[in-house]
CSV table of C-alpha atoms in Angstrom, one decimal:
chain,number,residue,atom,x,y,z
A,193,MET,CA,-16.9,-29.7,6.6
A,194,ASN,CA,-20.6,-29.3,5.9
A,195,LYS,CA,-21.7,-27.1,3.0
A,196,VAL,CA,-20.4,-23.6,3.5
A,197,ARG,CA,-22.6,-20.6,3.2
A,198,VAL,CA,-21.3,-17.2,4.4
A,199,ARG,CA,-22.5,-13.6,3.9
A,200,PHE,CA,-21.3,-10.0,3.8
A,201,ALA,CA,-24.0,-7.8,5.1
A,202,PRO,CA,-23.2,-4.0,5.0
A,203,SER,CA,-25.6,-1.1,5.9
A,204,PRO,CA,-26.2,1.2,3.1
A,205,THR,CA,-25.7,4.4,5.2
A,206,GLY,CA,-22.5,5.7,3.6
A,207,TYR,CA,-19.4,4.6,1.8
A,208,LEU,CA,-18.0,1.1,2.2
A,209,HIS,CA,-15.6,1.1,5.1
A,210,ILE,CA,-12.1,-0.3,4.6
A,211,GLY,CA,-12.6,-2.6,7.6
A,212,GLY,CA,-15.9,-3.8,6.2
A,213,VAL,CA,-14.4,-4.8,2.8
A,214,ARG,CA,-11.8,-6.7,4.8
A,215,THR,CA,-14.6,-8.7,6.3
A,216,ALA,CA,-16.1,-9.2,2.8
A,217,ILE,CA,-12.7,-10.5,1.7
A,218,PHE,CA,-12.4,-13.0,4.5
A,219,ASN,CA,-15.9,-14.3,3.8
A,220,TYR,CA,-15.3,-14.5,0.1
A,221,LEU,CA,-12.0,-16.4,0.4
A,222,PHE,CA,-13.4,-18.7,2.9
A,223,ALA,CA,-16.3,-19.6,0.6
A,224,ARG,CA,-13.9,-20.1,-2.3
A,225,ARG,CA,-11.5,-22.2,-0.3
A,226,TYR,CA,-14.3,-24.7,0.7
A,227,GLY,CA,-16.4,-24.5,-2.5
A,228,GLY,CA,-19.2,-22.7,-0.7
A,229,THR,CA,-21.6,-19.8,-1.4
A,230,PHE,CA,-20.9,-16.2,-0.8
A,231,VAL,CA,-24.1,-14.1,-0.3
A,232,LEU,CA,-24.3,-10.3,-0.4
A,233,ARG,CA,-27.1,-9.0,2.0
A,234,ILE,CA,-27.9,-5.3,2.2
A,235,GLU,CA,-29.0,-4.4,5.8
A,236,ASP,CA,-31.2,-1.4,5.0
A,237,THR,CA,-33.6,-1.6,8.0
A,238,ASP,CA,-32.5,1.9,8.9
A,239,ARG,CA,-35.0,3.8,7.0
A,240,GLU,CA,-33.7,7.4,7.6
A,241,ARG,CA,-30.0,6.7,6.9
A,242,SER,CA,-30.2,4.0,4.1
A,243,ASN,CA,-30.0,5.2,0.5
A,244,LYS,CA,-29.5,3.8,-3.0
A,245,ASP,CA,-26.3,5.7,-3.7
A,246,ALA,CA,-24.7,3.9,-0.8
A,247,VAL,CA,-26.0,0.6,-2.2
A,248,ASP,CA,-24.6,1.4,-5.7
A,249,GLN,CA,-21.1,2.2,-4.4
A,250,ILE,CA,-21.1,-1.1,-2.2
A,251,ILE,CA,-21.7,-3.2,-5.2
A,252,ASP,CA,-19.3,-1.0,-7.4
A,253,SER,CA,-16.6,-1.4,-4.9
A,254,MET,CA,-17.1,-5.1,-4.6
A,255,ARG,CA,-17.0,-5.5,-8.4
A,256,TRP,CA,-13.9,-3.3,-8.6
A,257,LEU,CA,-12.2,-5.7,-6.0
A,258,ASP,CA,-13.4,-8.7,-8.1
A,259,LEU,CA,-15.4,-10.0,-5.0
A,260,ASP,CA,-18.1,-11.7,-7.0
A,261,PHE,CA,-21.0,-12.7,-4.9
A,262,ASP,CA,-23.0,-16.0,-5.6
A,263,GLU,CA,-26.4,-14.7,-4.3
A,264,GLY,CA,-27.7,-11.2,-3.8
A,265,PRO,CA,-27.9,-8.4,-3.3
A,266,ILE,CA,-30.7,-9.4,-0.9
A,267,PHE,CA,-32.3,-6.4,0.9
A,268,GLN,CA,-33.8,-6.7,4.3
A,269,SER,CA,-36.3,-4.0,3.5
A,270,GLU,CA,-37.9,-6.6,1.2
A,271,ARG,CA,-38.2,-9.2,3.9
A,272,SER,CA,-40.7,-7.7,6.4
A,273,ASP,CA,-43.2,-10.6,5.9
A,274,LEU,CA,-40.6,-13.1,7.1
A,275,TYR,CA,-39.7,-10.9,10.1
A,276,GLN,CA,-43.4,-10.4,11.1
A,277,ALA,CA,-44.0,-14.3,11.0
A,278,GLN,CA,-41.2,-15.0,13.3
A,279,ILE,CA,-42.3,-12.2,15.6
A,280,ASN,CA,-45.8,-13.6,15.7
A,281,LYS,CA,-44.3,-17.0,16.5
A,282,LEU,CA,-42.4,-15.7,19.5
A,283,LEU,CA,-45.4,-13.8,20.7
A,284,ASP,CA,-47.8,-16.9,20.3
A,285,GLU,CA,-45.3,-19.0,22.2
A,286,GLY,CA,-44.7,-16.4,25.0
A,287,LYS,CA,-41.1,-16.0,24.0
A,288,ALA,CA,-41.6,-12.3,23.3
A,289,TYR,CA,-43.9,-9.6,24.7
A,290,LYS,CA,-45.2,-6.1,24.2
A,291,CYS,CA,-43.6,-3.3,26.3
A,292,THR,CA,-45.1,0.2,26.8
A,293,CYS,CA,-42.3,1.6,28.9
A,294,THR,CA,-41.6,5.0,27.5
A,295,ALA,CA,-38.1,6.2,26.3
A,296,GLU,CA,-38.2,8.8,29.1
A,297,GLU,CA,-38.9,6.1,31.6
A,298,LEU,CA,-36.2,3.9,30.4
A,299,ASP,CA,-33.7,6.7,30.3
A,300,ALA,CA,-34.4,7.6,33.9
A,301,LYS,CA,-33.8,4.0,34.9
A,302,ARG,CA,-30.5,3.9,32.8
A,303,LYS,CA,-29.3,7.1,34.7
A,304,LYS,CA,-30.1,5.6,38.0
A,305,ALA,CA,-28.1,2.5,37.2
A,306,GLU,CA,-25.2,4.7,36.1
A,307,ALA,CA,-25.3,7.0,39.3
A,308,GLU,CA,-25.3,3.6,41.4
A,309,LYS,CA,-22.4,2.4,39.3
A,310,ARG,CA,-24.1,-0.7,38.1
A,311,ASN,CA,-24.7,-2.4,34.7
A,312,TYR,CA,-28.2,-1.4,33.3
A,313,THR,CA,-30.4,-4.0,32.1
A,314,TYR,CA,-34.2,-3.7,31.5
A,315,ASP,CA,-35.8,-4.6,34.8
A,316,GLY,CA,-38.9,-6.4,33.2
A,317,THR,CA,-41.6,-4.0,34.1
A,318,CYS,CA,-43.9,-5.3,31.2
A,319,ARG,CA,-42.7,-8.8,31.3
A,320,ASP,CA,-45.6,-10.4,33.2
A,321,LEU,CA,-48.4,-8.2,32.2
A,322,ASP,CA,-51.4,-9.7,30.5
A,323,PRO,CA,-50.4,-10.2,26.8
A,324,SER,CA,-54.0,-9.9,25.8
A,325,ARG,CA,-54.6,-6.5,27.4
A,326,ASP,CA,-55.9,-3.8,25.2
A,327,LEU,CA,-53.2,-1.2,24.4
A,328,GLY,CA,-55.4,1.1,22.3
A,329,THR,CA,-53.1,3.7,20.6
A,330,THR,CA,-50.3,3.3,23.2
A,331,LEU,CA,-47.1,2.9,21.5
A,332,PHE,CA,-45.1,-0.3,22.4
A,333,THR,CA,-42.0,-2.1,21.6
A,334,ILE,CA,-41.7,-6.0,21.4
A,335,ARG,CA,-39.1,-7.5,23.7
A,336,PHE,CA,-37.4,-10.8,23.8
A,337,ARG,CA,-38.4,-12.9,26.8
A,338,ASN,CA,-35.0,-13.8,28.1
A,339,PRO,CA,-35.2,-17.4,29.3
A,340,ARG,CA,-32.8,-16.5,32.1
A,341,VAL,CA,-30.5,-19.4,31.2
A,342,ALA,CA,-27.5,-19.3,28.9
A,343,PRO,CA,-24.4,-21.3,28.3
A,344,ASP,CA,-21.2,-20.2,30.1
A,345,SER,CA,-19.5,-19.6,26.9
A,346,PHE,CA,-19.5,-20.0,23.2
A,347,LYS,CA,-17.0,-21.3,20.7
A,348,ASP,CA,-15.3,-18.8,18.3
A,349,LEU,CA,-13.3,-20.0,15.3
A,350,ILE,CA,-10.8,-17.2,15.6
A,351,LEU,CA,-10.8,-16.0,19.3
A,352,GLY,CA,-11.3,-19.5,21.0
A,353,ARG,CA,-13.8,-20.0,23.9
A,354,ILE,CA,-15.5,-16.8,24.9
A,355,PRO,CA,-17.2,-16.5,28.3
A,356,ILE,CA,-20.8,-15.2,28.4
A,357,ASP,CA,-21.6,-12.5,31.0
A,358,LYS,CA,-25.2,-13.5,31.9
A,359,ASN,CA,-25.7,-10.3,33.8
A,360,LYS,CA,-25.8,-8.5,30.4
A,361,LEU,CA,-28.5,-10.6,29.0
A,362,ASP,CA,-31.9,-8.8,29.4
A,363,ASP,CA,-35.1,-8.7,27.7
A,364,TRP,CA,-33.8,-6.9,24.7
A,365,ILE,CA,-35.9,-5.2,22.0
A,366,LEU,CA,-36.9,-7.1,18.9
A,367,VAL,CA,-39.2,-4.5,17.3
A,368,ARG,CA,-39.0,-0.7,17.9
A,369,SER,CA,-42.2,1.4,18.7
A,370,ASP,CA,-42.2,2.5,15.0
A,371,GLY,CA,-42.6,-1.1,14.0
A,372,SER,CA,-39.1,-1.6,12.5
A,373,PRO,CA,-37.2,-4.7,13.6
A,374,THR,CA,-33.7,-4.4,15.2
A,375,TYR,CA,-30.4,-5.6,14.0
A,376,ASN,CA,-30.0,-8.5,16.4
A,377,PHE,CA,-33.4,-9.9,15.4
A,378,CYS,CA,-33.1,-9.5,11.7
A,379,VAL,CA,-29.7,-10.9,11.6
A,380,VAL,CA,-30.7,-14.2,13.2
A,381,VAL,CA,-33.8,-14.4,11.1
A,382,ASP,CA,-31.9,-13.8,7.9
A,383,ASP,CA,-28.9,-16.0,8.6
A,384,ALA,CA,-31.1,-18.9,9.5
A,385,ASP,CA,-33.5,-18.4,6.5
A,386,MET,CA,-30.3,-18.1,4.1
A,387,GLY,CA,-28.7,-21.3,5.7
A,388,ILE,CA,-25.6,-19.3,6.7
A,389,SER,CA,-23.2,-21.9,8.2
A,390,HIS,CA,-20.4,-19.5,9.3
A,391,VAL,CA,-20.9,-16.0,10.6
A,392,ILE,CA,-17.4,-14.3,9.9
A,393,ARG,CA,-17.5,-10.7,11.1
A,394,GLY,CA,-15.7,-8.0,13.1
A,395,ASN,CA,-15.0,-8.6,16.8
A,396,ASP,CA,-17.1,-5.5,17.7
A,397,HIS,CA,-20.1,-7.9,17.4
A,398,VAL,CA,-18.9,-10.3,20.1
A,399,ASP,CA,-21.2,-8.9,22.6
A,400,ASN,CA,-24.2,-9.4,20.2
A,401,THR,CA,-23.5,-13.2,19.9
A,402,PRO,CA,-24.9,-14.4,23.2
A,403,LYS,CA,-28.3,-12.7,22.6
A,404,GLN,CA,-28.3,-14.1,19.1
A,405,ILE,CA,-27.6,-17.5,20.3
A,406,GLN,CA,-30.5,-17.3,22.7
A,407,LEU,CA,-32.8,-16.2,19.9
A,408,TYR,CA,-31.7,-18.9,17.6
A,409,GLN,CA,-32.7,-21.4,20.4
A,410,ALA,CA,-36.0,-19.7,21.0
A,411,LEU,CA,-36.9,-20.0,17.3
A,412,ASP,CA,-35.7,-23.6,17.3
A,413,LEU,CA,-33.2,-22.7,14.5
A,414,PRO,CA,-29.7,-24.3,14.0
A,415,VAL,CA,-26.9,-22.0,15.5
A,416,PRO,CA,-24.1,-21.2,12.9
A,417,GLU,CA,-20.5,-21.2,13.8
A,418,PHE,CA,-18.9,-17.9,14.7
A,419,ALA,CA,-15.7,-16.3,13.8
A,420,HIS,CA,-14.9,-12.7,15.0
A,421,MET,CA,-12.1,-11.0,13.2
A,422,PRO,CA,-9.9,-8.4,14.9
A,423,LEU,CA,-10.7,-4.9,13.7
A,424,THR,CA,-8.7,-2.8,11.2
A,425,HIS,CA,-6.9,0.1,13.0
A,426,GLY,CA,-5.1,3.3,11.7
A,427,PRO,CA,-1.3,3.6,11.5
A,428,ASP,CA,-1.0,4.8,15.1
A,429,GLY,CA,-2.9,1.7,16.4
A,430,SER,CA,-6.1,3.7,17.1
A,431,LYS,CA,-9.6,2.8,15.6
A,432,LEU,CA,-10.0,4.3,12.1
A,433,SER,CA,-12.1,7.3,12.4
A,434,LYS,CA,-14.0,9.2,9.6
A,435,ARG,CA,-13.0,12.5,11.3
A,436,ARG,CA,-9.3,11.8,10.6
A,437,GLU,CA,-9.9,11.1,6.9
A,438,GLN,CA,-7.9,14.1,5.6
A,439,GLU,CA,-5.0,12.9,7.9
A,440,TYR,CA,-5.1,9.4,6.4
A,441,ARG,CA,-5.3,10.6,2.7
A,442,GLU,CA,-2.1,12.5,3.3
A,443,GLN,CA,-0.5,9.3,4.4
A,444,GLY,CA,-1.9,7.4,1.4
A,445,ILE,CA,-4.8,5.5,3.0
A,446,SER,CA,-8.5,6.1,3.7
A,447,VAL,CA,-11.5,4.9,5.4
A,448,SER,CA,-13.5,4.6,2.2
A,449,VAL,CA,-12.7,1.8,-0.1
A,450,GLN,CA,-13.6,3.9,-3.2
A,451,GLU,CA,-10.7,6.4,-2.3
A,452,TYR,CA,-8.1,3.7,-2.9
A,453,ARG,CA,-9.1,3.6,-6.5
A,454,ASN,CA,-8.8,7.3,-6.7
A,455,MET,CA,-5.5,7.1,-5.0
A,456,GLY,CA,-4.2,4.9,-7.8
A,457,TYR,CA,-4.1,1.5,-5.9
A,458,LEU,CA,-4.7,-1.6,-8.0
A,459,PRO,CA,-7.6,-3.8,-6.8
A,460,HIS,CA,-5.8,-7.1,-6.4
A,461,ALA,CA,-3.0,-5.3,-4.6
A,462,LEU,CA,-5.6,-3.9,-2.1
A,463,VAL,CA,-7.1,-7.3,-1.7
A,464,ASN,CA,-3.7,-8.9,-1.1
A,465,TYR,CA,-2.8,-6.4,1.4
A,466,LEU,CA,-6.2,-6.5,3.3
A,467,THR,CA,-5.9,-10.3,3.4
A,468,ARG,CA,-2.5,-10.2,5.0
A,469,LEU,CA,-3.5,-7.7,7.5
A,470,GLY,CA,-4.5,-10.3,10.0
A,471,TRP,CA,-4.0,-13.5,8.1
A,472,SER,CA,-0.6,-15.1,7.3
A,473,HIS,CA,0.8,-18.1,5.5
A,474,GLY,CA,4.5,-18.2,6.7
A,475,ASP,CA,6.5,-15.3,5.6
A,476,GLN,CA,4.9,-15.0,2.1
A,477,GLU,CA,3.7,-11.4,1.3
A,478,ILE,CA,2.6,-11.5,-2.3
A,479,PHE,CA,-0.3,-14.0,-3.3
A,480,SER,CA,-2.2,-14.5,-6.6
A,481,ARG,CA,-5.9,-14.7,-6.2
A,482,LYS,CA,-5.7,-18.3,-7.0
A,483,GLU,CA,-3.2,-18.7,-4.1
A,484,LEU,CA,-5.4,-16.8,-1.6
A,485,THR,CA,-8.4,-19.1,-2.5
A,486,GLU,CA,-6.5,-22.2,-2.1
A,487,LEU,CA,-4.6,-21.3,1.1
A,488,PHE,CA,-7.0,-19.1,3.2
A,489,SER,CA,-8.2,-20.5,6.4
A,490,LEU,CA,-9.5,-19.1,9.7
A,491,GLU,CA,-6.9,-21.0,11.7
A,492,HIS,CA,-4.2,-18.6,10.5
A,493,VAL,CA,-6.1,-15.4,11.2
A,494,GLY,CA,-4.5,-13.6,14.1
A,495,ARG,CA,-6.3,-12.1,17.2
A,496,SER,CA,-4.6,-8.8,17.2
A,497,SER,CA,-6.0,-5.7,15.4
A,498,GLY,CA,-4.8,-5.1,11.9
A,499,ILE,CA,-2.6,-2.0,11.8
A,500,MET,CA,-2.7,-0.1,8.4
A,501,ASN,CA,0.9,0.6,7.1
A,502,PRO,CA,0.7,3.0,4.2
A,503,ASP,CA,4.4,2.3,3.3
A,504,LYS,CA,3.8,-1.4,3.0
A,505,LEU,CA,0.6,-0.9,1.0
A,506,LYS,CA,2.5,1.3,-1.4
A,507,TRP,CA,5.4,-1.2,-1.6
A,508,LEU,CA,2.9,-4.1,-2.4
A,509,ASN,CA,1.1,-1.9,-5.1
A,510,ALA,CA,4.4,-1.3,-6.6
A,511,GLN,CA,5.0,-5.0,-7.0
A,512,TYR,CA,1.6,-5.4,-8.7
A,513,LEU,CA,2.4,-2.5,-11.0
A,514,LYS,CA,5.6,-4.0,-12.1
A,515,GLU,CA,3.7,-7.3,-13.0
A,516,SER,CA,0.9,-5.5,-14.8
A,517,ASP,CA,0.4,-5.6,-18.6
A,518,ASP,CA,1.4,-2.4,-20.3
A,519,ALA,CA,-1.8,-2.1,-22.2
A,520,ASP,CA,-3.9,-2.5,-18.9
A,521,LEU,CA,-1.9,0.1,-17.1
A,522,ALA,CA,-2.1,2.5,-20.0
A,523,ASP,CA,-5.7,2.3,-19.8
A,524,LEU,CA,-5.8,2.8,-16.2
A,525,LEU,CA,-3.4,5.7,-16.4
A,526,VAL,CA,-5.5,7.9,-18.8
A,527,PRO,CA,-7.9,9.4,-16.1
A,528,PHE,CA,-4.9,10.3,-13.9
A,529,LEU,CA,-3.2,12.1,-16.7
A,530,ALA,CA,-6.4,13.9,-17.4
A,531,GLU,CA,-6.3,15.2,-13.8
A,532,LEU,CA,-3.0,16.8,-14.8
A,533,GLY,CA,-4.5,18.4,-17.8
A,534,ILE,CA,-3.1,15.9,-20.2
A,535,GLU,CA,-5.4,14.4,-22.7
A,536,THR,CA,-4.4,11.2,-24.3
A,537,THR,CA,-5.5,7.7,-25.1
A,538,ALA,CA,-4.3,4.2,-24.1
A,539,ASP,CA,-2.4,4.1,-27.4
A,540,GLN,CA,0.9,2.3,-28.2
A,541,ARG,CA,2.8,5.4,-27.3
A,542,LEU,CA,1.4,5.6,-23.8
A,543,GLN,CA,2.1,1.9,-23.4
A,544,LYS,CA,5.7,2.5,-24.4
A,545,ILE,CA,5.8,5.2,-21.7
A,546,VAL,CA,4.2,3.1,-19.0
A,547,HIS,CA,6.7,0.2,-19.6
A,548,PRO,CA,9.8,1.8,-18.0
A,549,LEU,CA,7.8,3.8,-15.5
A,550,LYS,CA,6.1,0.8,-13.8
A,551,GLU,CA,9.4,-0.2,-12.5
A,552,ARG,CA,9.6,3.0,-10.6
A,553,ALA,CA,6.2,4.1,-9.6
A,554,LYS,CA,4.2,3.0,-6.5
A,555,THR,CA,0.8,4.3,-7.4
A,556,LEU,CA,-1.0,5.4,-10.7
A,557,PRO,CA,-1.0,9.1,-9.7
A,558,GLU,CA,2.8,8.9,-9.2
A,559,MET,CA,3.2,7.3,-12.6
A,560,ALA,CA,1.3,10.1,-14.1
A,561,GLN,CA,3.4,12.7,-12.5
A,562,MET,CA,6.5,10.9,-13.7
A,563,SER,CA,5.2,10.8,-17.3
A,564,LYS,CA,4.5,14.4,-17.6
A,565,TYR,CA,7.6,15.3,-19.5
A,566,PHE,CA,6.7,12.8,-22.3
A,567,PHE,CA,3.7,15.3,-23.0
A,568,VAL,CA,4.9,18.7,-21.9
A,569,ALA,CA,8.3,20.1,-22.4
A,570,PRO,CA,10.0,21.2,-19.3
A,571,GLU,CA,9.5,24.8,-18.3
A,572,SER,CA,12.4,24.8,-15.8
A,573,TYR,CA,15.3,22.6,-15.0
A,574,GLU,CA,16.3,21.0,-11.7
A,575,ALA,CA,18.6,23.3,-9.8
A,576,LYS,CA,21.0,20.7,-8.5
A,577,GLY,CA,21.2,19.3,-12.1
A,578,ILE,CA,22.1,22.6,-13.5
A,579,LYS,CA,24.8,23.1,-11.0
A,580,LYS,CA,26.4,19.5,-11.5
A,581,TRP,CA,25.9,18.9,-15.2
A,582,TRP,CA,25.5,22.2,-17.2
A,583,LYS,CA,29.1,23.3,-17.0
A,584,ALA,CA,31.3,24.7,-19.8
A,585,THR,CA,31.5,21.6,-21.9
A,586,ALA,CA,27.6,20.9,-21.6
A,587,ALA,CA,26.7,23.0,-24.5
A,588,GLU,CA,29.0,21.3,-26.9
A,589,SER,CA,27.5,17.8,-25.9
A,590,VAL,CA,23.9,19.1,-26.2
A,591,ARG,CA,24.7,20.6,-29.6
A,592,ARG,CA,26.5,17.6,-31.0
A,593,VAL,CA,23.7,15.3,-29.9
A,594,ARG,CA,21.1,17.6,-31.4
A,595,ASP,CA,22.8,17.3,-34.8
A,596,GLN,CA,23.4,13.6,-34.7
A,597,LEU,CA,19.7,13.0,-34.1
A,598,ASP,CA,19.2,13.8,-37.9
A,599,ASP,CA,21.1,10.7,-38.8
A,600,LEU,CA,20.2,8.2,-36.1
A,601,ASN,CA,17.5,5.6,-36.0
A,602,LEU,CA,15.8,6.5,-32.9
A,603,ASP,CA,13.9,3.2,-32.6
A,604,ASP,CA,17.4,1.4,-32.3
A,605,GLU,CA,18.2,2.2,-28.7
A,606,THR,CA,21.4,0.0,-29.0
A,607,ALA,CA,22.5,2.4,-31.8
A,608,LEU,CA,21.7,5.3,-29.9
A,609,GLU,CA,23.8,4.3,-26.9
A,610,GLU,CA,26.7,3.5,-29.2
A,611,ALA,CA,26.6,6.9,-30.7
A,612,PHE,CA,26.5,8.5,-27.3
A,613,ARG,CA,29.5,6.4,-26.1
A,614,LYS,CA,31.5,7.5,-29.2
A,615,LEU,CA,30.7,11.1,-28.4
A,616,ALA,CA,31.7,10.5,-24.7
A,617,ASP,CA,35.0,9.1,-25.9
A,618,GLU,CA,35.6,12.1,-28.0
A,619,LEU,CA,34.4,14.9,-25.4
A,620,THR,CA,34.6,13.6,-22.0
A,621,ASP,CA,37.3,10.8,-21.9
A,622,GLY,CA,34.7,8.1,-22.2
A,623,LYS,CA,32.6,9.4,-19.3
A,624,LEU,CA,29.0,8.7,-20.6
A,625,GLY,CA,27.5,10.4,-17.7
A,626,LYS,CA,28.9,13.7,-18.7
A,627,VAL,CA,27.2,13.5,-22.0
A,628,ALA,CA,24.1,11.7,-21.0
A,629,GLN,CA,23.0,13.8,-17.9
A,630,PRO,CA,23.1,17.2,-19.6
A,631,ILE,CA,20.9,15.6,-22.4
A,632,ARG,CA,18.6,14.1,-19.8
A,633,LEU,CA,18.2,17.3,-18.0
A,634,ALA,CA,17.5,19.1,-21.3
A,635,LEU,CA,14.8,16.7,-22.4
A,636,THR,CA,13.1,16.1,-19.0
A,637,GLY,CA,13.9,18.9,-16.6
A,638,VAL,CA,15.1,16.4,-14.2
A,639,THR,CA,18.3,14.1,-13.7
A,640,PHE,CA,16.5,11.0,-12.7
A,641,SER,CA,14.5,9.1,-15.4
A,642,PRO,CA,14.2,5.9,-17.3
A,643,SER,CA,16.7,5.1,-20.0
A,644,LEU,CA,17.7,8.4,-21.8
A,645,PHE,CA,17.6,6.3,-25.2
A,646,THR,CA,13.9,5.3,-24.3
A,647,ILE,CA,13.0,8.9,-23.6
A,648,ILE,CA,14.4,9.9,-27.1
A,649,ALA,CA,12.7,7.2,-28.9
A,650,ILE,CA,9.4,8.1,-27.4
A,651,LEU,CA,9.7,11.8,-27.8
A,652,GLY,CA,10.7,11.5,-31.3
A,653,ARG,CA,13.4,13.4,-33.5
A,654,GLU,CA,11.5,16.8,-33.9
A,655,GLU,CA,10.5,17.1,-30.1
A,656,SER,CA,13.8,16.0,-28.9
A,657,GLN,CA,15.6,18.5,-31.0
A,658,ARG,CA,13.1,21.3,-30.1
A,659,ARG,CA,13.9,20.7,-26.4
A,660,LEU,CA,17.6,20.5,-27.0
A,661,ASP,CA,17.5,23.8,-28.8
A,662,ARG,CA,15.8,25.4,-25.9
A,663,ALA,CA,18.3,24.0,-23.4
A,664,LEU,CA,21.1,25.5,-25.6
A,665,ALA,CA,19.5,28.8,-25.3
A,666,THR,CA,19.6,28.4,-21.6
A,667,ILE,CA,22.8,26.9,-20.7
A,668,GLY,CA,25.2,29.4,-19.3
A,669,LYS,CA,22.4,31.8,-18.4
A,670,GLU,CA,21.0,29.7,-15.5
């Protein structure tokens, strides 16, 4: 394979779309697999909608996902001289021409075609007019002079051979009447100038490809290889829509990449998930970044749309949480605790809290919720727990444990467990649960938690006894 150069080219008109970042991931992995170059190009020719904040969040999102680009960001808005030079070349060679047809005239022709149930293409009204005519102050666009010839198909590295409908190829607009170049023109000029070898993008661009191939040929430029990825769809199989964002968030997904960070997903888990959403390597689900860069290939990209599955994403994120370093997780958890009104730092205590919880949580906000009782004493107790565990003998178990804590080494969880078992032998015929569960409920307010002995060690002697005293005042009154 010749030197690989690929690009990701988002428009800075809003947040980075989850489908867009999947395109970035595929380009990134392809470049890394073949020792190539990954270019970030910002397509900001839409002067009204493009903004700096959108550029910043695109770059921030890519850095969060560890998708390091080798060149860029390169801004189309800074390349007007290059575009003008290529427009002049096309005009000088008669491969483009000025068109003075107004928007109203074109709209009338379009509506006529629709009424006659035929495909609308520009009819070439200005195609053969004298190019040297004086247009004065008349506004004009610049159109590509369609050579009327095109191949029957083009090769796609994912979708295979794609037929070209020549009836849809007309004299399309290269430059708008306000002087701004169009997408199909800029993308060809940029990709050629940047030496892009493979154009890997969504299959919503398939219809643009025949036009672009014609323009490459008209400019005597090498045509890159094309690979059109299936799009990313929502859980119900429909196209992801910004209008349904609230519905998606309730399910645990979003249209915006940045929201996944806010929802507590780990970046490498999201990259793993989006890569597997359309690409496969046998039945393997979990990949290190090294494995992805060594194994990824376009040959194993499917042709069907990738359907977002919130449950699978959460499951995958849970696997990454389990394997994460406690110190790293503690650092990530701090802002999610702050949202719950809990101010803390990523100290050793928080790392001890994180260690058992990472085996149970699927996201960071879920972990934060699970950890609340380490910071705030329960104000109420689980009703079903009270009914099942706070019976007549519970008060004695709680009282005895409360008193024994004075003499126990709380950092020795083995010794703690041994003391509980001795108490269970004495009070409950050796049934540890009848001692442990009332204590668990007293300390946490719930009956499902990590090891009770871990909880006592983290809470410490004074806080544990304080909570047990409160429980003693409550048992029998609930």
